[in-house]
């Protein structure tokens, strides 16, 4: 009978003969291999059950995500901080609104150009100096307000912040590069990024208002600038996860890609949903005598979207992405009617808050699928530019929605203003329904590594954002 390992350990070593070494040595390897397999199998099984754990098991993923969140939180702080700071010092909300609108317009023009540079030269090489220049613009705005500079200097300083890179798009590009052969993981990563957007949307304005009112009016802008620069430095330092640049992309601009123009128009209409909902909700809360509660009420909508995004990322939705996007927009149209019903039938702010919470649940899945389509239809080597164009469409829609919502509130009532987000969501759904069949399957398929996100991560995405 073969001896047990303990018995072999007590056996004196045999003398070396011409036949070779002692026979006990080969028994060591099988024993170690078995132990290794036994300890690793349960860990792999546990990891596969949690798709988010699978994402952050990648070396460097946690670090660049932390940096991205630090850099993204100020995006929800700057505009609120600027309005509070300028209105408090100059006594004019009109001037404050005009300055922030100028910054929004400048961002719409500069952001795609910045993203194109990121695609061609790499994230770290472009994002750090672009963020530093934007930080100088924020500091210049702070100093101009503090020391009573002429009004035109406020417009010039805030316009300089338009070079701020799209950190959310760069993060999505990293996930697409890391999981270029795993569409399910890309879906989970896109869902996480959308939930992060909603989280920053919730916390950013609250942090800005707290800093500006508790410390001093310039505190919000100052802290936001420090967080942004720190986050981008941490993000850019993770070079191992950065997608390689492509200095001479052969593809055309994403705007000219098949299916992209109507998709970007859909993002424009979707942005109008967000912009109008914000203005109308503030007006409704003000009419009820609870204007200070408007921020908390709007945060519930973002909370509903954040929760839905995390849940959606843990699932594996079936069917073509075009159809899922169309269904998401249909659900948005239905859920956006809930605040209208709550405001018109009850006139109660708590009931409206509950309606907004439910309305937010359709937002994240729709945005995730929409971003998946953007990734799929963006030509190789231009992923950052394509996603930044989508964000630009959202920003333009927010501006248009804010103006439309404010006009309806002024002409009719705050309750009637809730018609605007319903119409905007229905417009986005109509655009999606008209073009989904025409462009299904017409998107170019890209494989292999690409500069700003690697291969097209959604090349097989219709069968798993």
mmCIF file of N, CA and C in Angstrom, residues 9-127:
data_model
loop_
_atom_site.group_PDB
_atom_site.id
_atom_site.type_symbol
_atom_site.label_atom_id
_atom_site.label_comp_id
_atom_site.label_asym_id
_atom_site.label_seq_id
_atom_site.Cartn_x
_atom_site.Cartn_y
_atom_site.Cartn_z
ATOM 1 N N UNK A 9 7.451 11.473 5.336
ATOM 2 C CA UNK A 9 8.291 12.510 5.939
ATOM 3 C C UNK A 9 9.220 11.930 6.994
ATOM 4 N N UNK A 10 8.755 10.848 7.664
ATOM 5 C CA UNK A 10 9.589 10.249 8.713
ATOM 6 C C UNK A 10 10.596 9.253 8.152
ATOM 7 N N UNK A 11 10.416 8.856 6.886
ATOM 8 C CA UNK A 11 11.314 7.850 6.302
ATOM 9 C C UNK A 11 12.655 8.475 5.975
ATOM 10 N N UNK A 12 13.742 7.872 6.376
ATOM 11 C CA UNK A 12 15.069 8.428 6.053
ATOM 12 C C UNK A 12 15.267 8.462 4.542
ATOM 13 N N UNK A 13 15.945 9.465 4.047
ATOM 14 C CA UNK A 13 16.163 9.547 2.600
ATOM 15 C C UNK A 13 17.005 8.379 2.112
ATOM 16 N N UNK A 14 16.641 7.899 0.929
ATOM 17 C CA UNK A 14 17.356 6.781 0.331
ATOM 18 C C UNK A 14 18.669 7.274 -0.262
ATOM 19 N N UNK A 15 19.635 6.467 -0.269
ATOM 20 C CA UNK A 15 20.911 6.873 -0.883
ATOM 21 C C UNK A 15 20.755 7.061 -2.394
ATOM 22 N N UNK A 16 21.496 8.033 -2.924
ATOM 23 C CA UNK A 16 21.422 8.304 -4.357
ATOM 24 C C UNK A 16 22.167 7.219 -5.099
ATOM 25 N N UNK A 17 21.516 6.670 -6.103
ATOM 26 C CA UNK A 17 22.125 5.632 -6.927
ATOM 27 C C UNK A 17 22.180 6.116 -8.360
ATOM 28 N N UNK A 18 22.609 5.248 -9.204
ATOM 29 C CA UNK A 18 22.660 5.607 -10.618
ATOM 30 C C UNK A 18 21.283 5.767 -11.213
ATOM 31 N N UNK A 19 20.263 5.230 -10.530
ATOM 32 C CA UNK A 19 18.909 5.314 -11.083
ATOM 33 C C UNK A 19 18.343 6.709 -10.982
ATOM 34 N N UNK A 20 18.907 7.558 -10.098
ATOM 35 C CA UNK A 20 18.385 8.928 -9.999
ATOM 36 C C UNK A 20 18.187 9.320 -8.558
ATOM 37 N N UNK A 21 17.480 10.472 -8.299
ATOM 38 C CA UNK A 21 17.279 10.976 -6.946
ATOM 39 C C UNK A 21 16.264 10.174 -6.184
ATOM 40 N N UNK A 22 16.087 10.558 -4.898
ATOM 41 C CA UNK A 22 15.136 9.860 -4.039
ATOM 42 C C UNK A 22 13.734 10.006 -4.584
ATOM 43 N N UNK A 23 12.871 8.971 -4.482
ATOM 44 C CA UNK A 23 11.528 9.003 -5.076
ATOM 45 C C UNK A 23 10.550 9.869 -4.303
ATOM 46 N N UNK A 24 10.878 10.361 -3.114
ATOM 47 C CA UNK A 24 9.904 11.128 -2.321
ATOM 48 C C UNK A 24 9.686 12.532 -2.875
ATOM 49 N N UNK A 25 10.624 13.112 -3.588
ATOM 50 C CA UNK A 25 10.527 14.501 -4.039
ATOM 51 C C UNK A 25 9.368 14.758 -4.989
ATOM 52 N N UNK A 26 9.067 13.887 -5.958
ATOM 53 C CA UNK A 26 7.969 14.190 -6.887
ATOM 54 C C UNK A 26 6.602 14.281 -6.218
ATOM 55 N N UNK A 27 6.428 13.738 -5.009
ATOM 56 C CA UNK A 27 5.124 13.764 -4.359
ATOM 57 C C UNK A 27 4.726 15.157 -3.902
ATOM 58 N N UNK A 28 5.677 16.086 -3.873
ATOM 59 C CA UNK A 28 5.378 17.417 -3.346
ATOM 60 C C UNK A 28 4.470 18.187 -4.293
ATOM 61 N N UNK A 29 4.661 18.143 -5.585
ATOM 62 C CA UNK A 29 3.922 18.962 -6.530
ATOM 63 C C UNK A 29 2.429 18.671 -6.566
ATOM 64 N N UNK A 30 2.002 17.429 -6.653
ATOM 65 C CA UNK A 30 0.563 17.187 -6.664
ATOM 66 C C UNK A 30 -0.123 17.702 -5.420
ATOM 67 N N UNK A 31 0.605 17.574 -4.271
ATOM 68 C CA UNK A 31 0.000 18.015 -3.026
ATOM 69 C C UNK A 31 -0.234 19.522 -3.055
ATOM 70 N N UNK A 32 0.715 20.331 -3.546
ATOM 71 C CA UNK A 32 0.579 21.784 -3.605
ATOM 72 C C UNK A 32 -0.477 22.175 -4.623
ATOM 73 N N UNK A 33 -0.502 21.518 -5.768
ATOM 74 C CA UNK A 33 -1.470 21.846 -6.810
ATOM 75 C C UNK A 33 -2.891 21.621 -6.345
ATOM 76 N N UNK A 34 -3.122 20.488 -5.614
ATOM 77 C CA UNK A 34 -4.455 20.211 -5.091
ATOM 78 C C UNK A 34 -4.884 21.272 -4.105
ATOM 79 N N UNK A 35 -3.970 21.663 -3.240
ATOM 80 C CA UNK A 35 -4.317 22.684 -2.239
ATOM 81 C C UNK A 35 -4.662 23.991 -2.894
ATOM 82 N N UNK A 36 -3.889 24.352 -3.938
ATOM 83 C CA UNK A 36 -4.155 25.617 -4.626
ATOM 84 C C UNK A 36 -5.518 25.610 -5.270
ATOM 85 N N UNK A 37 -5.867 24.508 -5.943
ATOM 86 C CA UNK A 37 -7.170 24.436 -6.592
ATOM 87 C C UNK A 37 -8.297 24.451 -5.591
ATOM 88 N N UNK A 38 -8.088 23.820 -4.460
ATOM 89 C CA UNK A 38 -9.147 23.756 -3.458
ATOM 90 C C UNK A 38 -9.432 25.117 -2.854
ATOM 91 N N UNK A 39 -8.409 25.946 -2.663
ATOM 92 C CA UNK A 39 -8.633 27.244 -2.030
ATOM 93 C C UNK A 39 -9.128 28.285 -3.034
ATOM 94 N N UNK A 40 -8.852 28.110 -4.316
ATOM 95 C CA UNK A 40 -9.230 29.135 -5.278
ATOM 96 C C UNK A 40 -10.625 28.924 -5.845
ATOM 97 N N UNK A 41 -11.113 27.751 -5.882
ATOM 98 C CA UNK A 41 -12.404 27.481 -6.511
ATOM 99 C C UNK A 41 -13.552 28.228 -5.858
ATOM 100 N N UNK A 42 -13.719 28.223 -4.538
ATOM 101 C CA UNK A 42 -14.826 28.970 -3.939
ATOM 102 C C UNK A 42 -14.718 30.462 -4.203
ATOM 103 N N UNK A 43 -13.492 31.015 -4.214
ATOM 104 C CA UNK A 43 -13.339 32.453 -4.438
ATOM 105 C C UNK A 43 -13.818 32.820 -5.831
ATOM 106 N N UNK A 44 -13.476 32.026 -6.834
ATOM 107 C CA UNK A 44 -13.922 32.307 -8.192
ATOM 108 C C UNK A 44 -15.428 32.223 -8.299
ATOM 109 N N UNK A 45 -16.030 31.242 -7.591
ATOM 110 C CA UNK A 45 -17.477 31.092 -7.628
ATOM 111 C C UNK A 45 -18.161 32.295 -7.011
ATOM 112 N N UNK A 46 -17.650 32.768 -5.896
ATOM 113 C CA UNK A 46 -18.265 33.933 -5.252
ATOM 114 C C UNK A 46 -18.150 35.169 -6.139
ATOM 115 N N UNK A 47 -16.995 35.334 -6.808
ATOM 116 C CA UNK A 47 -16.802 36.499 -7.650
ATOM 117 C C UNK A 47 -17.784 36.512 -8.808
ATOM 118 N N UNK A 48 -18.053 35.359 -9.408
ATOM 119 C CA UNK A 48 -18.918 35.307 -10.569
ATOM 120 C C UNK A 48 -20.354 35.661 -10.225
ATOM 121 N N UNK A 49 -20.744 35.533 -8.961
ATOM 122 C CA UNK A 49 -22.110 35.859 -8.583
ATOM 123 C C UNK A 49 -22.323 37.357 -8.446
ATOM 124 N N UNK A 50 -21.289 38.128 -8.268
ATOM 125 C CA UNK A 50 -21.406 39.556 -8.077
ATOM 126 C C UNK A 50 -20.707 40.267 -9.228
ATOM 127 N N UNK A 51 -21.479 40.800 -10.191
ATOM 128 C CA UNK A 51 -20.819 41.425 -11.351
ATOM 129 C C UNK A 51 -20.008 42.656 -10.994
ATOM 130 N N UNK A 52 -20.369 43.373 -9.947
ATOM 131 C CA UNK A 52 -19.611 44.563 -9.571
ATOM 132 C C UNK A 52 -18.284 44.202 -8.921
ATOM 133 N N UNK A 53 -18.270 43.115 -8.151
ATOM 134 C CA UNK A 53 -17.010 42.633 -7.587
ATOM 135 C C UNK A 53 -16.044 42.254 -8.700
ATOM 136 N N UNK A 54 -16.595 41.730 -9.767
ATOM 137 C CA UNK A 54 -15.789 41.336 -10.910
ATOM 138 C C UNK A 54 -15.111 42.552 -11.552
ATOM 139 N N UNK A 55 -15.797 43.671 -11.583
ATOM 140 C CA UNK A 55 -15.210 44.888 -12.156
ATOM 141 C C UNK A 55 -14.005 45.350 -11.348
ATOM 142 N N UNK A 56 -14.205 45.460 -10.043
ATOM 143 C CA UNK A 56 -13.191 46.083 -9.204
ATOM 144 C C UNK A 56 -12.103 45.109 -8.777
ATOM 145 N N UNK A 57 -12.179 43.866 -9.246
ATOM 146 C CA UNK A 57 -11.073 42.939 -9.034
ATOM 147 C C UNK A 57 -9.918 43.226 -9.990
ATOM 148 N N UNK A 58 -10.178 44.013 -11.020
ATOM 149 C CA UNK A 58 -9.117 44.359 -11.974
ATOM 150 C C UNK A 58 -8.125 45.305 -11.296
ATOM 151 N N UNK A 59 -6.833 45.034 -11.366
ATOM 152 C CA UNK A 59 -5.838 45.923 -10.744
ATOM 153 C C UNK A 59 -5.940 47.345 -11.290
ATOM 154 N N UNK A 60 -6.008 48.307 -10.388
ATOM 155 C CA UNK A 60 -6.091 49.706 -10.772
ATOM 156 C C UNK A 60 -7.498 50.233 -10.946
ATOM 157 N N UNK A 61 -8.498 49.338 -10.995
ATOM 158 C CA UNK A 61 -9.870 49.781 -11.244
ATOM 159 C C UNK A 61 -10.414 50.601 -10.078
ATOM 160 N N UNK A 62 -10.139 50.173 -8.867
ATOM 161 C CA UNK A 62 -10.648 50.910 -7.712
ATOM 162 C C UNK A 62 -10.009 52.292 -7.629
ATOM 163 N N UNK A 63 -8.747 52.376 -7.938
ATOM 164 C CA UNK A 63 -8.052 53.659 -7.842
ATOM 165 C C UNK A 63 -8.573 54.648 -8.877
ATOM 166 N N UNK A 64 -8.730 54.208 -10.143
ATOM 167 C CA UNK A 64 -9.202 55.174 -11.131
ATOM 168 C C UNK A 64 -10.681 55.501 -10.928
ATOM 169 N N UNK A 65 -11.443 54.593 -10.327
ATOM 170 C CA UNK A 65 -12.837 54.901 -10.010
ATOM 171 C C UNK A 65 -12.924 55.936 -8.896
ATOM 172 N N UNK A 66 -12.072 55.799 -7.880
ATOM 173 C CA UNK A 66 -12.042 56.792 -6.814
ATOM 174 C C UNK A 66 -11.672 58.169 -7.358
ATOM 175 N N UNK A 67 -10.651 58.216 -8.187
ATOM 176 C CA UNK A 67 -10.272 59.490 -8.781
ATOM 177 C C UNK A 67 -11.368 60.067 -9.655
ATOM 178 N N UNK A 68 -12.045 59.211 -10.395
ATOM 179 C CA UNK A 68 -13.130 59.665 -11.263
ATOM 180 C C UNK A 68 -14.286 60.243 -10.458
ATOM 181 N N UNK A 69 -14.623 59.612 -9.339
ATOM 182 C CA UNK A 69 -15.710 60.124 -8.504
ATOM 183 C C UNK A 69 -15.342 61.472 -7.882
ATOM 184 N N UNK A 70 -14.092 61.605 -7.439
ATOM 185 C CA UNK A 70 -13.646 62.882 -6.894
ATOM 186 C C UNK A 70 -13.704 63.986 -7.945
ATOM 187 N N UNK A 71 -13.360 63.640 -9.176
ATOM 188 C CA UNK A 71 -13.368 64.639 -10.246
ATOM 189 C C UNK A 71 -14.773 64.921 -10.753
ATOM 190 N N UNK A 72 -15.675 63.956 -10.615
ATOM 191 C CA UNK A 72 -17.018 64.113 -11.169
ATOM 192 C C UNK A 72 -17.958 64.831 -10.209
ATOM 193 N N UNK A 73 -17.744 64.695 -8.915
ATOM 194 C CA UNK A 73 -18.617 65.358 -7.942
ATOM 195 C C UNK A 73 -18.687 66.867 -8.162
ATOM 196 N N UNK A 74 -17.558 67.556 -8.452
ATOM 197 C CA UNK A 74 -17.648 69.009 -8.668
ATOM 198 C C UNK A 74 -18.516 69.415 -9.845
ATOM 199 N N UNK A 75 -18.785 68.501 -10.779
ATOM 200 C CA UNK A 75 -19.613 68.861 -11.919
ATOM 201 C C UNK A 75 -21.009 69.286 -11.477
ATOM 202 N N UNK A 76 -21.459 68.765 -10.341
ATOM 203 C CA UNK A 76 -22.746 69.177 -9.794
ATOM 204 C C UNK A 76 -22.644 70.333 -8.821
ATOM 205 N N UNK A 77 -21.409 70.812 -8.597
ATOM 206 C CA UNK A 77 -21.193 71.881 -7.634
ATOM 207 C C UNK A 77 -20.950 73.234 -8.276
ATOM 208 N N UNK A 78 -20.299 73.244 -9.441
ATOM 209 C CA UNK A 78 -19.826 74.503 -10.008
ATOM 210 C C UNK A 78 -20.954 75.481 -10.311
ATOM 211 N N UNK A 79 -22.007 75.009 -10.983
ATOM 212 C CA UNK A 79 -23.055 75.943 -11.397
ATOM 213 C C UNK A 79 -23.789 76.517 -10.192
ATOM 214 N N UNK A 80 -24.129 75.660 -9.212
ATOM 215 C CA UNK A 80 -24.812 76.147 -8.014
ATOM 216 C C UNK A 80 -23.913 77.120 -7.249
ATOM 217 N N UNK A 81 -22.641 76.775 -7.126
ATOM 218 C CA UNK A 81 -21.708 77.654 -6.413
ATOM 219 C C UNK A 81 -21.573 78.999 -7.113
ATOM 220 N N UNK A 82 -21.515 78.971 -8.451
ATOM 221 C CA UNK A 82 -21.383 80.224 -9.201
ATOM 222 C C UNK A 82 -22.617 81.101 -9.034
ATOM 223 N N UNK A 83 -23.801 80.487 -9.078
ATOM 224 C CA UNK A 83 -25.031 81.272 -8.925
ATOM 225 C C UNK A 83 -25.093 81.915 -7.544
ATOM 226 N N UNK A 84 -24.810 81.128 -6.503
ATOM 227 C CA UNK A 84 -24.862 81.665 -5.138
ATOM 228 C C UNK A 84 -23.812 82.754 -4.957
ATOM 229 N N UNK A 85 -22.617 82.519 -5.470
ATOM 230 C CA UNK A 85 -21.517 83.468 -5.298
ATOM 231 C C UNK A 85 -21.790 84.773 -6.042
ATOM 232 N N UNK A 86 -22.205 84.689 -7.302
ATOM 233 C CA UNK A 86 -22.416 85.898 -8.109
ATOM 234 C C UNK A 86 -23.649 86.655 -7.642
ATOM 235 N N UNK A 87 -24.740 85.924 -7.400
ATOM 236 C CA UNK A 87 -25.968 86.591 -6.962
ATOM 237 C C UNK A 87 -25.778 87.257 -5.604
ATOM 238 N N UNK A 88 -25.011 86.628 -4.722
ATOM 239 C CA UNK A 88 -24.783 87.219 -3.415
ATOM 240 C C UNK A 88 -23.933 88.468 -3.474
ATOM 241 N N UNK A 89 -22.951 88.482 -4.381
ATOM 242 C CA UNK A 89 -22.039 89.625 -4.459
ATOM 243 C C UNK A 89 -22.593 90.746 -5.327
ATOM 244 N N UNK A 90 -23.290 90.407 -6.411
ATOM 245 C CA UNK A 90 -23.770 91.417 -7.347
ATOM 246 C C UNK A 90 -25.265 91.697 -7.214
ATOM 247 N N UNK A 91 -25.981 90.866 -6.454
ATOM 248 C CA UNK A 91 -27.405 91.088 -6.258
ATOM 249 C C UNK A 91 -28.244 90.877 -7.489
ATOM 250 N N UNK A 92 -27.813 90.008 -8.409
ATOM 251 C CA UNK A 92 -28.540 89.792 -9.663
ATOM 252 C C UNK A 92 -28.509 88.320 -10.038
ATOM 253 N N UNK A 93 -29.682 87.685 -9.970
ATOM 254 C CA UNK A 93 -29.789 86.308 -10.445
ATOM 255 C C UNK A 93 -29.724 86.259 -11.969
ATOM 256 N N UNK A 94 -30.147 87.337 -12.628
ATOM 257 C CA UNK A 94 -30.068 87.375 -14.083
ATOM 258 C C UNK A 94 -28.614 87.315 -14.544
ATOM 259 N N UNK A 95 -27.743 88.080 -13.889
ATOM 260 C CA UNK A 95 -26.327 88.037 -14.231
ATOM 261 C C UNK A 95 -25.742 86.666 -13.942
ATOM 262 N N UNK A 96 -26.097 86.087 -12.805
ATOM 263 C CA UNK A 96 -25.588 84.764 -12.455
ATOM 264 C C UNK A 96 -26.026 83.720 -13.470
ATOM 265 N N UNK A 97 -27.292 83.787 -13.878
ATOM 266 C CA UNK A 97 -27.786 82.834 -14.868
ATOM 267 C C UNK A 97 -27.122 83.017 -16.221
ATOM 268 N N UNK A 98 -26.874 84.270 -16.614
ATOM 269 C CA UNK A 98 -26.231 84.519 -17.894
ATOM 270 C C UNK A 98 -24.789 84.016 -17.896
ATOM 271 N N UNK A 99 -24.095 84.167 -16.779
ATOM 272 C CA UNK A 99 -22.713 83.687 -16.697
ATOM 273 C C UNK A 99 -22.661 82.170 -16.805
ATOM 274 N N UNK A 100 -23.517 81.473 -16.073
ATOM 275 C CA UNK A 100 -23.523 80.007 -16.141
ATOM 276 C C UNK A 100 -23.971 79.517 -17.516
ATOM 277 N N UNK A 101 -24.895 80.220 -18.158
ATOM 278 C CA UNK A 101 -25.318 79.837 -19.506
ATOM 279 C C UNK A 101 -24.170 79.992 -20.499
ATOM 280 N N UNK A 102 -23.362 81.022 -20.316
ATOM 281 C CA UNK A 102 -22.192 81.212 -21.174
ATOM 282 C C UNK A 102 -21.202 80.061 -21.008
ATOM 283 N N UNK A 103 -20.998 79.634 -19.763
ATOM 284 C CA UNK A 103 -20.122 78.493 -19.530
ATOM 285 C C UNK A 103 -20.652 77.224 -20.165
ATOM 286 N N UNK A 104 -21.971 77.041 -20.139
ATOM 287 C CA UNK A 104 -22.588 75.863 -20.758
ATOM 288 C C UNK A 104 -22.390 75.885 -22.268
ATOM 289 N N UNK A 105 -22.588 77.049 -22.876
ATOM 290 C CA UNK A 105 -22.405 77.161 -24.322
ATOM 291 C C UNK A 105 -20.946 76.924 -24.709
ATOM 292 N N UNK A 106 -20.032 77.456 -23.926
ATOM 293 C CA UNK A 106 -18.613 77.251 -24.211
ATOM 294 C C UNK A 106 -18.231 75.784 -24.085
ATOM 295 N N UNK A 107 -18.815 75.099 -23.103
ATOM 296 C CA UNK A 107 -18.545 73.669 -22.930
ATOM 297 C C UNK A 107 -19.035 72.873 -24.123
ATOM 298 N N UNK A 108 -20.200 73.236 -24.644
ATOM 299 C CA UNK A 108 -20.744 72.531 -25.809
ATOM 300 C C UNK A 108 -19.821 72.655 -27.016
ATOM 301 N N UNK A 109 -19.103 73.754 -27.115
ATOM 302 C CA UNK A 109 -18.198 73.961 -28.242
ATOM 303 C C UNK A 109 -16.826 73.319 -28.013
ATOM 304 N N UNK A 110 -16.309 73.409 -26.793
ATOM 305 C CA UNK A 110 -14.931 72.997 -26.514
ATOM 306 C C UNK A 110 -14.822 71.518 -26.148
ATOM 307 N N UNK A 111 -15.831 70.970 -25.460
ATOM 308 C CA UNK A 111 -15.717 69.608 -24.932
ATOM 309 C C UNK A 111 -15.436 68.559 -26.012
ATOM 310 N N UNK A 112 -16.137 68.560 -27.161
ATOM 311 C CA UNK A 112 -15.791 67.554 -28.183
ATOM 312 C C UNK A 112 -14.367 67.685 -28.696
ATOM 313 N N UNK A 113 -13.868 68.918 -28.791
ATOM 314 C CA UNK A 113 -12.487 69.126 -29.232
ATOM 315 C C UNK A 113 -11.509 68.563 -28.201
ATOM 316 N N UNK A 114 -11.787 68.791 -26.927
ATOM 317 C CA UNK A 114 -10.941 68.224 -25.876
ATOM 318 C C UNK A 114 -10.961 66.700 -25.917
ATOM 319 N N UNK A 115 -12.145 66.132 -26.107
ATOM 320 C CA UNK A 115 -12.255 64.672 -26.183
ATOM 321 C C UNK A 115 -11.495 64.111 -27.378
ATOM 322 N N UNK A 116 -11.493 64.847 -28.491
ATOM 323 C CA UNK A 116 -10.748 64.389 -29.669
ATOM 324 C C UNK A 116 -9.250 64.348 -29.369
ATOM 325 N N UNK A 117 -8.763 65.331 -28.636
ATOM 326 C CA UNK A 117 -7.353 65.324 -28.237
ATOM 327 C C UNK A 117 -7.049 64.152 -27.306
ATOM 328 N N UNK A 118 -7.992 63.841 -26.426
ATOM 329 C CA UNK A 118 -7.805 62.689 -25.531
ATOM 330 C C UNK A 118 -7.688 61.408 -26.339
ATOM 331 N N UNK A 119 -8.527 61.248 -27.355
ATOM 332 C CA UNK A 119 -8.471 60.053 -28.197
ATOM 333 C C UNK A 119 -7.123 59.931 -28.905
ATOM 334 N N UNK A 120 -6.581 61.056 -29.352
ATOM 335 C CA UNK A 120 -5.368 61.012 -30.171
ATOM 336 C C UNK A 120 -4.090 60.959 -29.344
ATOM 337 N N UNK A 121 -4.094 61.571 -28.157
ATOM 338 C CA UNK A 121 -2.850 61.694 -27.398
ATOM 339 C C UNK A 121 -2.878 60.997 -26.040
ATOM 340 N N UNK A 122 -4.004 60.457 -25.621
ATOM 341 C CA UNK A 122 -4.061 59.752 -24.354
ATOM 342 C C UNK A 122 -4.727 60.569 -23.262
ATOM 343 N N UNK A 123 -5.325 59.869 -22.299
ATOM 344 C CA UNK A 123 -6.083 60.537 -21.245
ATOM 345 C C UNK A 123 -5.194 61.360 -20.324
ATOM 346 N N UNK A 124 -4.129 60.780 -19.824
ATOM 347 C CA UNK A 124 -3.289 61.483 -18.854
ATOM 348 C C UNK A 124 -2.624 62.707 -19.474
ATOM 349 N N UNK A 125 -2.207 62.568 -20.710
ATOM 350 C CA UNK A 125 -1.464 63.656 -21.348
ATOM 351 C C UNK A 125 -2.337 64.880 -21.600
ATOM 352 N N UNK A 126 -3.635 64.686 -21.838
ATOM 353 C CA UNK A 126 -4.531 65.793 -22.155
ATOM 354 C C UNK A 126 -5.362 66.213 -20.944
ATOM 355 N N UNK A 127 -5.853 65.240 -20.169
ATOM 356 C CA UNK A 127 -6.804 65.558 -19.100
ATOM 357 C C UNK A 127 -6.181 66.429 -18.013
#
